[in-house]
Tab-separated table of C-alpha atoms and ligand atoms in Angstrom:
chain	number	residue	atom	x	y	z
A	841	MET	CA	107.302	111.953	96.481
A	842	LYS	CA	109.950	110.353	94.235
A	843	HIS	CA	112.013	107.271	95.226
A	844	LEU	CA	109.842	106.396	98.211
A	845	GLU	CA	111.915	104.007	100.341
A	846	VAL	CA	109.988	101.025	101.678
A	847	GLN	CA	111.062	97.705	103.167
A	848	ILE	CA	109.133	94.443	102.848
A	849	VAL	CA	108.200	92.858	106.186
A	850	LEU	CA	106.415	89.568	106.957
A	851	SER	CA	103.361	90.033	109.178
A	852	ALA	CA	102.219	87.387	111.674
A	853	ASP	CA	99.618	85.791	109.366
A	854	GLY	CA	102.266	85.193	106.700
A	855	SER	CA	101.264	88.079	104.426
A	856	HIS	CA	103.659	90.908	103.659
A	857	THR	CA	103.352	94.482	104.758
A	858	LEU	CA	105.613	97.451	104.022
A	859	TYR	CA	107.675	99.596	106.364
A	860	ARG	CA	108.475	103.263	105.678
A	861	PRO	CA	111.750	104.057	107.500
A	862	ASP	CA	111.391	107.811	106.881
A	863	ILE	CA	108.315	107.945	109.133
A	864	ASP	CA	108.935	104.688	111.073
A	865	GLU	CA	105.533	103.335	110.067
A	866	PHE	CA	103.928	100.195	108.584
A	867	TYR	CA	101.244	99.941	105.896
A	868	HIS	CA	99.239	97.306	107.817
A	869	SER	CA	99.111	95.548	111.171
A	870	ARG	CA	102.261	93.550	111.850
A	871	TYR	CA	99.960	90.986	113.484
A	872	GLY	CA	98.325	90.200	110.143
A	873	ALA	CA	98.163	92.426	107.081
A	874	LEU	CA	95.730	90.306	105.065
A	875	GLY	CA	93.659	89.513	108.152
A	876	GLU	CA	93.324	93.205	108.935
A	877	SER	CA	92.143	94.035	105.393
A	878	ARG	CA	89.573	91.260	105.477
A	879	GLN	CA	88.248	92.093	108.922
A	880	VAL	CA	88.393	95.878	109.314
A	881	TYR	CA	87.520	96.863	105.755
A	882	ALA	CA	85.823	93.995	103.849
A	883	GLN	CA	83.798	92.637	106.803
A	884	TYR	CA	83.262	95.502	109.292
A	885	GLY	CA	82.902	98.040	106.465
A	886	LEU	CA	81.528	96.673	103.213
A	887	ALA	CA	79.804	93.470	104.370
A	888	GLU	CA	78.202	95.322	107.288
A	889	ALA	CA	76.790	98.070	105.035
A	890	ILE	CA	75.393	95.459	102.628
A	891	SER	CA	73.646	93.511	105.361
A	892	ARG	CA	72.555	96.503	107.467
A	893	TYR	CA	70.836	98.303	104.567
A	894	GLN	CA	70.166	95.373	102.171
A	895	LEU	CA	72.279	97.194	99.568
A	896	GLN	CA	72.564	95.908	96.003
A	897	GLN	CA	74.775	98.751	94.749
A	898	VAL	CA	77.571	100.128	96.909
A	899	GLN	CA	79.901	103.100	96.453
A	900	VAL	CA	83.177	102.673	98.364
A	901	LEU	CA	85.904	105.288	98.947
A	902	GLU	CA	89.355	104.297	100.229
A	903	LEU	CA	91.979	106.602	101.682
A	904	GLY	CA	95.304	105.015	100.639
A	905	PHE	CA	95.388	102.385	97.857
A	906	GLY	CA	98.975	101.403	98.841
A	907	THR	CA	99.575	97.723	98.116
A	908	GLY	CA	95.965	97.187	96.972
A	909	LEU	CA	95.378	94.661	99.754
A	910	ASN	CA	92.015	96.149	100.783
A	911	VAL	CA	90.854	95.983	97.155
A	912	LEU	CA	91.847	92.307	97.030
A	913	ALA	CA	89.898	91.602	100.228
A	914	VAL	CA	86.894	93.190	98.499
A	915	VAL	CA	87.471	91.087	95.354
A	916	GLU	CA	87.402	88.012	97.607
A	917	LEU	CA	84.128	89.106	99.200
A	918	LEU	CA	82.443	90.028	95.911
A	919	GLN	CA	83.322	86.718	94.267
A	920	GLN	CA	80.996	85.209	96.882
A	921	ARG	CA	78.325	87.911	96.372
A	922	PRO	CA	77.736	88.218	92.594
A	923	GLU	CA	74.419	90.002	93.176
A	924	ILE	CA	76.178	93.016	94.778
A	925	GLN	CA	77.577	95.747	92.495
A	926	VAL	CA	80.443	97.861	93.875
A	927	VAL	CA	82.176	100.959	92.539
A	928	TYR	CA	85.434	101.337	94.490
A	929	HIS	CA	87.266	104.705	94.427
A	930	SER	CA	90.773	104.596	95.886
A	931	LEU	CA	93.031	107.587	96.550
A	932	GLU	CA	96.829	107.259	96.548
A	933	PRO	CA	99.151	110.252	96.129
A	934	PHE	CA	102.300	108.110	96.544
A	935	PRO	CA	101.933	105.043	94.272
A	936	LEU	CA	104.330	102.210	95.006
A	937	PRO	CA	106.849	101.350	92.289
A	938	PRO	CA	106.366	98.073	90.342
A	939	GLU	CA	109.641	96.639	91.708
A	940	VAL	CA	108.193	96.795	95.242
A	941	LEU	CA	104.762	95.468	94.253
A	942	GLN	CA	106.350	92.490	92.450
A	943	GLN	CA	107.993	91.352	95.700
A	944	LEU	CA	104.767	91.197	97.728
A	945	ASN	CA	103.592	87.653	98.494
A	946	TYR	CA	99.837	88.268	98.149
A	947	THR	CA	99.434	85.915	95.192
A	948	GLU	CA	100.697	83.064	97.435
A	949	GLN	CA	98.612	84.115	100.442
A	950	LEU	CA	95.272	84.605	98.713
A	951	PRO	CA	93.024	81.905	97.236
A	952	VAL	CA	94.022	81.312	93.639
A	953	GLN	CA	90.821	82.831	92.201
A	954	VAL	CA	91.575	86.102	94.072
A	955	ALA	CA	95.343	86.084	93.488
A	956	ALA	CA	94.692	86.292	89.746
A	957	TYR	CA	93.508	89.884	90.301
A	958	PHE	CA	96.719	91.188	91.910
A	959	ASP	CA	98.254	92.201	88.576
A	960	VAL	CA	94.905	93.355	87.228
A	961	ILE	CA	94.306	95.920	89.969
A	962	HIS	CA	97.864	97.238	89.793
A	963	GLN	CA	97.721	97.630	86.024
A	964	VAL	CA	94.590	99.776	86.150
A	965	ALA	CA	95.414	103.231	84.752
A	966	TRP	CA	95.094	106.098	87.192
A	967	GLU	CA	91.993	108.287	86.935
A	968	THR	CA	90.267	105.781	84.605
A	969	PRO	CA	87.336	103.675	85.855
A	970	GLN	CA	87.945	100.031	85.004
A	971	PRO	CA	85.851	96.881	85.442
A	972	ILE	CA	87.716	94.275	87.535
A	973	LEU	CA	84.917	91.734	88.082
A	974	PRO	CA	81.438	91.708	86.541
A	975	ASN	CA	80.333	93.272	89.854
A	976	LEU	CA	83.358	95.477	90.694
A	977	GLN	CA	84.539	98.689	89.075
A	978	LEU	CA	87.791	100.233	90.350
A	979	VAL	CA	88.674	103.930	90.063
A	980	LYS	CA	92.238	104.663	91.240
A	981	SER	CA	93.180	108.310	91.679
A	982	GLU	CA	96.578	109.832	92.400
A	983	LYS	CA	94.876	112.591	94.351
A	984	SER	CA	95.361	112.907	98.081
A	985	TRP	CA	92.432	112.961	100.489
A	986	GLN	CA	92.993	116.715	100.750
A	987	GLN	CA	92.873	117.206	96.964
A	988	ALA	CA	89.916	114.929	96.321
A	989	SER	CA	86.505	116.387	95.666
A	990	PHE	CA	83.199	114.525	95.618
A	991	ALA	CA	79.573	115.551	95.798
A	992	ALA	CA	77.939	115.322	99.221
A	993	GLU	CA	76.399	111.921	99.963
A	994	SER	CA	78.390	110.043	97.277
A	995	PHE	CA	79.500	107.021	99.300
A	996	ASP	CA	78.014	104.194	101.337
A	997	VAL	CA	81.338	103.114	102.850
A	998	ILE	CA	84.713	104.761	103.525
A	999	PHE	CA	87.871	102.788	104.314
A	1000	TYR	CA	89.926	105.281	106.356
A	1001	ASP	CA	93.367	103.657	106.093
A	1002	ALA	CA	95.740	106.567	106.733
A	1003	PHE	CA	99.076	106.209	108.507
A	1004	ALA	CA	98.754	106.448	112.292
A	1005	PRO	CA	97.850	109.746	113.993
A	1006	GLU	CA	101.364	110.014	115.455
A	1007	LYS	CA	102.809	109.832	111.919
A	1008	GLN	CA	100.233	111.712	109.875
A	1009	PRO	CA	98.363	113.863	112.426
A	1010	GLU	CA	96.689	116.195	109.931
A	1011	LEU	CA	94.505	113.408	108.483
A	1012	TRP	CA	93.003	112.710	111.906
A	1013	GLU	CA	91.941	116.317	112.535
A	1014	PRO	CA	88.287	117.477	112.340
A	1015	PRO	CA	88.377	118.970	108.795
A	1016	HIS	CA	89.194	115.570	107.291
A	1017	PHE	CA	86.496	113.717	109.196
A	1018	GLU	CA	84.105	116.519	108.204
A	1019	ARG	CA	84.907	115.698	104.559
A	1020	ALA	CA	84.244	112.001	105.219
A	1021	PHE	CA	80.965	112.882	106.953
A	1022	CYS	CA	79.897	115.086	104.029
A	1023	TRP	CA	80.805	112.508	101.357
A	1024	LEU	CA	78.952	109.677	103.133
A	1025	LYS	CA	75.262	109.096	102.564
A	1026	ASN	CA	73.099	109.237	105.669
A	1027	GLY	CA	73.673	105.888	107.407
A	1028	GLY	CA	77.025	105.506	105.652
A	1029	ILE	CA	79.846	103.675	107.398
A	1030	LEU	CA	83.516	104.579	107.909
A	1031	THR	CA	85.891	101.929	109.217
A	1032	THR	CA	89.442	102.319	110.426
A	1033	TYR	CA	91.984	100.270	112.357
A	1034	CYS	CA	92.563	103.267	114.642
A	1035	SER	CA	90.757	103.408	117.984
A	1036	LYS	CA	92.708	106.125	119.782
A	1037	SER	CA	90.570	108.071	122.255
A	1038	ALA	CA	91.464	111.438	120.738
A	1039	VAL	CA	90.425	110.211	117.280
A	1040	ILE	CA	87.143	108.804	118.594
A	1041	ARG	CA	86.438	112.145	120.290
A	1042	THR	CA	87.074	113.977	117.021
A	1043	MET	CA	84.764	111.651	115.091
A	1044	LYS	CA	82.026	112.121	117.694
A	1045	THR	CA	82.415	115.908	117.516
A	1046	VAL	CA	81.920	115.736	113.754
A	1047	GLY	CA	78.678	113.809	114.307
A	1048	PHE	CA	79.575	110.148	113.862
A	1049	HIS	CA	77.997	107.404	115.958
A	1050	ILE	CA	80.889	105.204	117.117
A	1051	GLU	CA	81.180	101.441	117.612
A	1052	LYS	CA	84.379	99.931	118.964
A	1053	LEU	CA	84.786	96.429	117.572
A	1054	SER	CA	87.196	93.648	118.349
A	1055	GLY	CA	90.318	93.911	116.255
A	1056	ARG	CA	91.818	90.671	117.539
A	1057	PRO	CA	94.270	89.257	116.687
A	1058	PHE	CA	95.432	92.338	114.782
A	1059	LYS	CA	94.558	94.998	117.348
A	1060	ARG	CA	92.586	95.086	120.570
A	1061	GLU	CA	89.929	97.402	119.145
A	1062	VAL	CA	89.091	98.957	115.801
A	1063	THR	CA	86.453	101.544	114.936
A	1064	ARG	CA	83.275	101.691	112.905
A	1065	ALA	CA	81.715	105.156	112.587
A	1066	THR	CA	78.222	105.697	111.181
A	1067	LYS	CA	76.816	108.946	109.826
A	1068	MET	CA	73.482	109.285	111.594
A	1069	ILE	CA	71.285	112.278	110.836
A	1070	GLU	CA	67.846	112.125	112.428
A	1071	SER	CA	65.138	113.422	110.105
B	1438	SAM	C1	98.399	102.696	106.316
B	1438	SAM	S1	98.803	102.723	104.574
B	1438	SAM	C2	97.386	101.867	103.899
B	1438	SAM	C3	97.744	101.038	102.724
B	1438	SAM	C4	96.697	100.405	101.871
B	1438	SAM	N1	95.314	100.573	102.223
B	1438	SAM	C5	97.048	98.955	101.590
B	1438	SAM	O1	96.170	98.091	101.691
B	1438	SAM	O2	98.210	98.704	101.271
B	1438	SAM	C6	98.436	104.437	104.198
B	1438	SAM	C7	98.350	104.751	102.723
B	1438	SAM	O3	97.853	106.084	102.551
B	1438	SAM	C8	98.633	106.750	101.572
B	1438	SAM	N2	98.540	108.199	101.841
B	1438	SAM	C9	99.424	108.975	102.501
B	1438	SAM	N3	98.979	110.243	102.557
B	1438	SAM	C10	97.766	110.253	101.946
B	1438	SAM	C11	96.818	111.291	101.673
B	1438	SAM	N4	97.028	112.520	102.078
B	1438	SAM	N5	95.701	110.967	100.999
B	1438	SAM	C12	95.484	109.683	100.590
B	1438	SAM	N6	96.352	108.650	100.813
B	1438	SAM	C13	97.488	108.954	101.473
B	1438	SAM	C14	100.015	106.176	101.771
B	1438	SAM	O4	100.852	106.409	100.657
B	1438	SAM	C15	99.700	104.711	102.018
B	1438	SAM	O5	99.579	104.013	100.813
């Protein structure tokens, strides 16, 4: 998609999000973009997997690199956890242009030691693994979720950050959760801000065990799905 039109919007916690007028949709919660990244993805996803399974090495897959805010929330977490090694794969078929990224206020909103990584993560070449921290490697790919291909049981954690089901219904259909289920290791965790009943039903049909977690103040509920295969 060339010349993607996006507008910069201030969310309630003071951090920016983006609005896509063509689909009438935001990139993050309007009630707190940075807060949502920290809570739904860094805490409910990555931090939970680390503590639940005592992981030292974690493979993360993200659907939708976008502004890179979820990566920055992970940088913030990993600066406090130098013993944990993460390889973070992020898919983004519609990269944002530099003139939009330069207007985002994340370097003012994040602690200074995290803000320093805003430019670093955006300058990473596509399709080329790059060390960001001593304990974080980032692999950005311009492939879509549909185009991506990974071996079964590659990931410990998936950040499922697609546009809402009303705006991008295909990504919330069974075949795409079946891919997530296949790519996760047994016990692997998928988190998403979405808690719609129809989506939860689809995830359950695919085999996920579902937890609904508090999303306040960003959303009433968010979802953590675990791949559970009894042996
Ligand atoms: C709700 S936004 C999430 C943004 C991002 N995680 C962030 O922190 O800014 C959805 C993102 O998914 C991307 N996207 C759209 N279709 C996709 C697809 N088929 N596969 C992967 N990513 C896609 C969009 O371009 C957008 O960046």
